[in-house]
Coordinates of C-alpha atoms and ligand atoms in Angstrom, one line a residue:
M1 CA 20.9 11.5 -7.0
A2 CA 17.1 11.0 -7.2
T3 CA 15.0 12.4 -4.4
R4 CA 14.1 9.9 -1.8
C5 CA 10.5 8.9 -1.5
K6 CA 9.0 11.0 1.4
T7 CA 7.1 8.6 3.5
A8 CA 4.6 9.2 6.3
V9 CA 3.9 6.2 8.6
L10 CA 0.5 6.2 10.4
V11 CA 0.2 4.2 13.7
S12 CA -2.3 3.7 16.5
G13 CA -0.4 1.4 18.7
S14 CA 2.8 -0.4 19.4
G15 CA 4.4 0.2 16.0
T16 CA 6.5 -2.9 15.6
N17 CA 6.1 -2.6 11.8
L18 CA 7.2 1.0 12.1
Q19 CA 10.3 -0.2 13.9
A20 CA 11.0 -2.6 11.1
F21 CA 11.0 0.4 8.7
I22 CA 13.2 2.4 11.0
D23 CA 15.7 -0.5 11.3
R24 CA 15.8 -1.1 7.5
V25 CA 16.3 2.5 6.7
G26 CA 18.9 2.8 9.4
C27 CA 21.0 0.0 8.0
G28 CA 20.6 1.2 4.4
A29 CA 18.5 -1.8 3.3
L30 CA 15.5 0.4 2.5
D31 CA 15.9 3.5 0.5
L32 CA 13.2 5.9 1.5
E33 CA 12.9 8.9 3.8
L34 CA 10.8 8.5 7.0
S35 CA 9.5 12.0 7.0
V36 CA 6.8 11.9 9.7
V37 CA 5.1 9.4 12.0
F38 CA 1.5 10.3 12.6
S39 CA -0.9 8.9 15.2
N40 CA -4.5 9.4 16.2
K41 CA -3.5 8.3 19.8
P42 CA -1.2 10.4 21.8
D43 CA 0.0 7.4 23.9
A44 CA 0.8 5.2 20.9
F45 CA 4.2 3.6 21.5
G46 CA 4.9 4.1 17.8
L47 CA 5.4 7.8 18.6
V48 CA 8.1 7.0 21.1
R49 CA 9.8 4.8 18.6
A50 CA 9.7 7.7 16.1
K51 CA 11.1 10.2 18.6
N52 CA 13.9 7.8 19.5
A53 CA 14.8 7.6 15.9
G54 CA 14.7 11.3 15.4
I55 CA 11.7 11.3 13.1
P56 CA 9.2 14.2 13.3
T57 CA 5.9 13.2 14.9
A58 CA 2.3 14.5 14.7
C59 CA -0.8 13.6 16.5
L60 CA -4.5 14.5 16.1
E61 CA -7.2 12.8 18.2
H62 CA -10.3 11.8 16.3
G63 CA -12.4 12.5 19.4
D64 CA -11.7 16.2 18.9
Y65 CA -13.5 16.2 15.5
A66 CA -17.2 16.2 14.7
D67 CA -17.1 13.3 12.2
R68 CA -14.8 11.1 10.1
D69 CA -14.7 13.6 7.2
S70 CA -13.6 16.5 9.2
F71 CA -11.0 14.4 11.1
D72 CA -9.6 13.0 7.8
R73 CA -9.4 16.5 6.3
A74 CA -7.4 17.7 9.3
V75 CA -5.1 14.6 9.0
A76 CA -4.5 15.3 5.3
A77 CA -3.7 18.9 6.0
K78 CA -1.3 18.0 8.7
L79 CA 0.5 15.3 6.6
D80 CA 0.7 17.6 3.6
E81 CA 3.1 19.8 5.6
W82 CA 5.6 17.0 4.7
Q83 CA 4.3 16.5 1.1
P84 CA 4.5 12.7 1.4
D85 CA 4.9 10.6 -1.7
L86 CA 3.8 7.5 0.3
L87 CA 1.6 6.8 3.3
V88 CA 2.3 3.6 5.2
L89 CA -0.5 2.4 7.4
A90 CA 1.1 0.4 10.2
G91 CA -1.5 -0.6 12.7
F92 CA -3.5 2.6 12.0
M93 CA -6.9 1.6 13.5
R94 CA -9.1 4.0 11.5
I95 CA -11.3 3.5 8.5
L96 CA -10.4 6.2 6.0
S97 CA -12.9 8.3 4.2
A98 CA -13.4 8.3 0.5
A99 CA -12.1 11.8 0.2
F100 CA -8.9 10.9 2.1
V101 CA -8.2 7.9 -0.1
T102 CA -8.9 9.9 -3.2
H103 CA -6.5 12.7 -2.0
Y104 CA -3.7 10.2 -1.8
A105 CA -4.8 7.8 -4.6
G106 CA -2.3 5.1 -5.2
K107 CA 0.0 6.4 -2.5
V108 CA -1.4 4.5 0.6
L109 CA -0.2 1.1 1.7
N110 CA -1.6 -1.1 4.4
I111 CA -0.7 -4.5 5.8
H112 CA -3.4 -6.8 6.9
P113 CA -2.8 -9.9 8.9
A114 CA -4.4 -12.5 6.6
L115 CA -4.0 -13.9 3.2
L116 CA -6.5 -11.6 1.5
P117 CA -9.1 -11.9 0.1
A118 CA -9.5 -14.4 3.0
Y119 CA -10.3 -12.9 6.4
P120 CA -10.8 -9.1 5.9
G121 CA -11.6 -7.4 9.2
L122 CA -10.6 -8.2 12.8
N123 CA -9.6 -11.3 14.8
T124 CA -8.0 -12.9 11.8
H125 CA -5.7 -15.3 13.7
Q126 CA -8.5 -16.8 15.8
R127 CA -10.7 -17.1 12.7
V128 CA -7.9 -19.0 10.9
L129 CA -7.4 -21.4 13.8
D130 CA -11.2 -21.9 14.1
A131 CA -11.4 -22.8 10.4
G132 CA -8.5 -25.3 10.7
D133 CA -6.6 -23.6 7.9
K134 CA -3.1 -25.0 7.1
W135 CA -1.7 -21.7 6.0
H136 CA -1.9 -18.1 7.3
G137 CA 0.0 -14.9 6.7
S138 CA -0.2 -11.3 5.9
T139 CA -0.8 -9.1 2.8
V140 CA 0.6 -5.7 1.8
H141 CA -1.9 -3.9 -0.4
F142 CA -2.8 -0.5 -1.9
V143 CA -5.6 1.2 0.1
T144 CA -8.9 1.9 -1.7
E145 CA -12.3 2.7 -0.4
E146 CA -13.0 -1.0 0.1
L147 CA -11.9 -2.1 3.6
D148 CA -9.0 -4.5 3.3
G149 CA -10.0 -4.8 -0.4
G150 CA -7.4 -2.8 -2.4
P151 CA -5.1 -4.5 -4.9
R152 CA -2.6 -6.7 -3.4
I153 CA 1.2 -6.4 -3.8
L154 CA 3.0 -8.9 -1.6
Q155 CA 1.9 -11.8 0.7
G156 CA 4.0 -13.6 3.2
R157 CA 2.5 -17.0 4.0
L158 CA 3.5 -19.5 6.7
P159 CA 2.2 -22.8 8.0
V160 CA -0.1 -22.9 11.0
V161 CA 1.3 -25.1 13.8
A162 CA -0.8 -27.7 15.5
N163 CA -2.3 -26.6 18.8
E164 CA -0.8 -23.0 18.8
T165 CA -2.8 -20.2 20.3
A166 CA -4.0 -17.1 18.4
D167 CA -1.3 -15.1 20.3
Q168 CA 1.5 -17.4 19.2
L169 CA 0.2 -17.4 15.6
A170 CA -0.1 -13.6 15.7
A171 CA 3.6 -13.3 16.8
R172 CA 4.8 -15.5 14.0
V173 CA 2.7 -13.5 11.5
Q174 CA 4.1 -10.2 12.8
A175 CA 7.7 -11.5 12.3
V176 CA 6.8 -12.1 8.7
E177 CA 5.2 -8.7 8.4
H178 CA 8.4 -7.1 9.5
Q179 CA 10.1 -8.7 6.5
I180 CA 7.5 -8.2 3.8
Y181 CA 6.2 -4.7 4.6
P182 CA 9.5 -2.8 4.2
E183 CA 10.3 -4.9 1.1
A184 CA 7.0 -4.0 -0.6
A185 CA 7.3 -0.4 0.4
G186 CA 10.7 -0.3 -1.1
W187 CA 9.4 -1.6 -4.4
V188 CA 6.8 1.2 -4.4
A189 CA 9.4 3.8 -3.5
E190 CA 11.7 2.8 -6.4
G191 CA 8.7 2.7 -8.8
R192 CA 8.9 -1.0 -9.5
V193 CA 5.3 -1.3 -8.1
T194 CA 2.6 1.2 -9.0
F195 CA -1.1 1.6 -8.7
C196 CA -2.9 2.3 -12.0
D197 CA -6.5 1.7 -13.3
G198 CA -7.4 0.2 -9.9
K199 CA -4.7 -2.4 -10.2
T200 CA -1.3 -3.2 -8.9
W201 CA 1.4 -3.0 -11.6
I202 CA 4.6 -4.9 -11.1
D203 CA 7.6 -4.2 -13.4
G204 CA 5.3 -2.4 -15.9
A205 CA 2.6 -5.1 -16.2
P206 CA -0.8 -5.4 -14.4
A207 CA -0.7 -8.1 -11.7
N208 CA -3.9 -9.8 -10.8
E209 CA -2.1 -11.9 -8.2
P210 CA 0.3 -10.7 -5.5
I211 CA 3.9 -11.8 -5.2
V212 CA 4.0 -14.5 -2.6
H213 CA 6.9 -15.3 -0.2
T214 CA 6.7 -18.5 1.8
F215 CA 8.2 -18.8 5.2
D216 CA 8.9 -21.7 7.5
I217 CA 7.4 -22.1 11.0
N218 CA 10.3 -20.1 12.4
G219 CA 9.8 -17.1 10.1
R220 CA 12.7 -17.9 7.8
K221 CA 12.0 -17.2 4.1
L222 CA 12.1 -20.3 1.9
Ligands
GRF301 C1 -0.1 -5.6 12.3 O1 -0.2 -6.9 12.7 C2 -0.8 -5.3 11.1 O2 -1.1 -6.5 10.3 C3 -2.1 -4.7 11.5 O3 -1.9 -4.0 12.6 C4 -0.8 -4.6 13.3 C5 0.1 -3.5 13.8 O4 1.1 -4.0 14.6 N1 -2.7 -3.9 10.4 P1 2.3 -3.0 15.0 O5 1.7 -1.8 15.7 O6 3.1 -2.6 13.8 O7 3.1 -3.8 16.0

């Protein structure tokens, strides 16, 4: 049997996306090994989720380091104890240094709550509502030095509902994230999706556009 893809999940907060990975792996719907959950915050609930699932945890606090580069070097040295094949950023609220991204080139995934390239950065849900957009969603992408700018793999899009709040919209987007993030990571783990020459490759061909799944207002995939 082929070795399972050793995966490190990096969290700073609640870790609902981490939980989606734990649940999928637990029921056999996602074939990868959750080797370690890392956080830069000792009180991140994601660490509790990991412990409850029997996954090793590690935590380093960025405040203990002089600068971004030295913190990122320490994080990489810690993660390398597990020799990860894949890093999954799941609400990891840190900008990664160029050296860190290079160290794990093509092995780092992120999920961003917007239909990139629209709305990189923060407060995406409110910005979508303010703009009166009809569609919103989330994007799984490879991480490069460009913040929220790496090549896209998979998007989940869903209609914006009239008069909903940013919190309501965020909750619906998160329900979509819990479906698309494990799916995209599974493609990378099985080698169907790769990062090469600065691009996403899907089934052996460069892909300029991500795969797009459309969901209804209740988060059901259409
Ligand atoms: C997600 O909404 C993701 O898009 C963003 O951070 C959030 C993490 O949420 N990058 P959780 O910690 O997985 O609940």
